[in-house]
């Protein structure tokens, strides 16, 4: 069984697996790039968010900086608000629904 499938099955997996490390490195690099953007760089931020997460609903906003582990294991619903220092350790599936806020508002 591939290591990523083990994650979704809820069984022990090897986080040092080459394919998992590649996913994490890509996501960490994308997060670093996002963290260098300004709030008015809406299109660039949207592109990066689209590459980081499995899905990100319409009307959402995340204030940087962000720290995401895998990203592709996370789905986020519509009208999400994530305040600064948003951290998602998605070593399993993470599903965030519509109209959710993380952090002080």
Short mmCIF file of C-alpha atoms in Angstrom, two decimals:
data_model
loop_
_atom_site.label_atom_id
_atom_site.label_comp_id
_atom_site.label_asym_id
_atom_site.label_seq_id
_atom_site.Cartn_x
_atom_site.Cartn_y
_atom_site.Cartn_z
CA UNK A 1 0.00 0.00 0.00
CA UNK A 2 1.35 3.44 -0.94
CA UNK A 3 2.14 5.67 2.02
CA UNK A 4 -0.47 8.28 1.06
CA UNK A 5 -3.15 5.57 0.96
CA UNK A 6 -2.06 4.52 4.45
CA UNK A 7 -2.69 8.08 5.64
CA UNK A 8 -6.28 7.93 4.38
CA UNK A 9 -6.76 4.45 5.81
CA UNK A 10 -5.72 5.71 9.25
CA UNK A 11 -2.81 3.32 9.58
CA UNK A 12 0.81 3.99 10.47
CA UNK A 13 2.71 5.50 7.56
CA UNK A 14 6.32 6.46 6.87
CA UNK A 15 6.48 10.28 6.77
CA UNK A 16 9.98 10.07 5.30
CA UNK A 17 8.67 8.36 2.16
CA UNK A 18 10.05 10.01 -0.98
CA UNK A 19 6.66 10.79 -2.52
CA UNK A 20 5.35 12.30 0.72
CA UNK A 21 8.49 14.39 1.13
CA UNK A 22 8.06 15.71 -2.42
CA UNK A 23 4.46 16.75 -1.67
CA UNK A 24 5.50 18.47 1.56
CA UNK A 25 8.41 20.29 -0.09
CA UNK A 26 6.18 21.56 -2.90
CA UNK A 27 3.55 22.73 -0.40
CA UNK A 28 6.08 24.36 1.91
CA UNK A 29 7.57 26.23 -1.07
CA UNK A 30 4.11 27.39 -2.18
CA UNK A 31 3.35 28.57 1.36
CA UNK A 32 6.61 30.51 1.44
CA UNK A 33 5.67 32.13 -1.85
CA UNK A 34 2.18 32.98 -0.53
CA UNK A 35 3.72 34.49 2.59
CA UNK A 36 5.67 36.94 0.41
CA UNK A 37 2.54 38.29 -1.29
CA UNK A 38 0.59 41.41 -0.42
CA UNK A 39 -3.16 41.38 0.30
CA UNK A 40 -3.92 43.22 -2.95
CA UNK A 41 -2.23 40.49 -5.04
CA UNK A 42 -5.58 38.73 -5.24
CA UNK A 43 -5.00 36.77 -8.46
CA UNK A 44 -1.54 35.55 -7.45
CA UNK A 45 -2.82 34.51 -4.00
CA UNK A 46 -5.79 32.68 -5.54
CA UNK A 47 -3.47 30.77 -7.88
CA UNK A 48 -1.21 29.72 -4.99
CA UNK A 49 -4.15 28.69 -2.78
CA UNK A 50 -5.47 26.61 -5.69
CA UNK A 51 -2.14 24.80 -5.87
CA UNK A 52 -1.84 24.29 -2.11
CA UNK A 53 -5.26 22.87 -1.19
CA UNK A 54 -7.33 20.04 -2.67
CA UNK A 55 -10.19 22.56 -2.93
CA UNK A 56 -10.90 26.08 -1.69
CA UNK A 57 -14.43 27.46 -1.86
CA UNK A 58 -15.49 30.79 -3.32
CA UNK A 59 -15.43 33.88 -1.15
CA UNK A 60 -12.60 32.68 1.08
CA UNK A 61 -9.70 34.70 2.41
CA UNK A 62 -6.51 33.76 4.24
CA UNK A 63 -4.31 36.36 5.88
CA UNK A 64 -0.65 35.38 5.67
CA UNK A 65 1.57 33.96 6.86
CA UNK A 66 0.33 30.40 6.43
CA UNK A 67 1.91 27.07 7.33
CA UNK A 68 0.43 24.00 5.66
CA UNK A 69 1.93 20.50 5.83
CA UNK A 70 0.61 18.61 2.77
CA UNK A 71 -2.22 20.84 1.58
CA UNK A 72 -3.65 18.34 -0.88
CA UNK A 73 -5.27 16.50 2.03
CA UNK A 74 -7.32 19.60 2.93
CA UNK A 75 -10.62 20.82 1.51
CA UNK A 76 -12.03 24.19 2.50
CA UNK A 77 -15.62 25.33 1.95
CA UNK A 78 -17.11 28.65 0.86
CA UNK A 79 -16.61 31.93 2.72
CA UNK A 80 -13.73 30.69 4.84
CA UNK A 81 -11.66 33.18 6.83
CA UNK A 82 -8.21 32.21 8.09
CA UNK A 83 -6.39 34.77 10.19
CA UNK A 84 -2.61 35.18 10.34
CA UNK A 85 -0.40 32.22 11.24
CA UNK A 86 -2.95 29.72 9.96
CA UNK A 87 -1.40 26.28 10.48
CA UNK A 88 -2.93 23.08 9.13
CA UNK A 89 -1.10 19.85 9.94
CA UNK A 90 -2.95 17.65 7.46
CA UNK A 91 -1.33 14.28 8.13
CA UNK A 92 -4.88 12.99 7.62
CA UNK A 93 -7.82 14.37 5.67
CA UNK A 94 -8.94 17.79 6.88
CA UNK A 95 -12.36 19.08 5.85
CA UNK A 96 -13.34 22.63 6.76
CA UNK A 97 -16.95 23.52 6.00
CA UNK A 98 -18.66 26.62 4.66
CA UNK A 99 -18.72 29.88 6.64
CA UNK A 100 -15.90 28.91 9.02
CA UNK A 101 -13.40 31.26 10.62
CA UNK A 102 -10.06 30.37 12.19
CA UNK A 103 -8.33 32.79 14.52
CA UNK A 104 -9.32 36.10 16.05
CA UNK A 105 -11.65 38.22 13.97
#
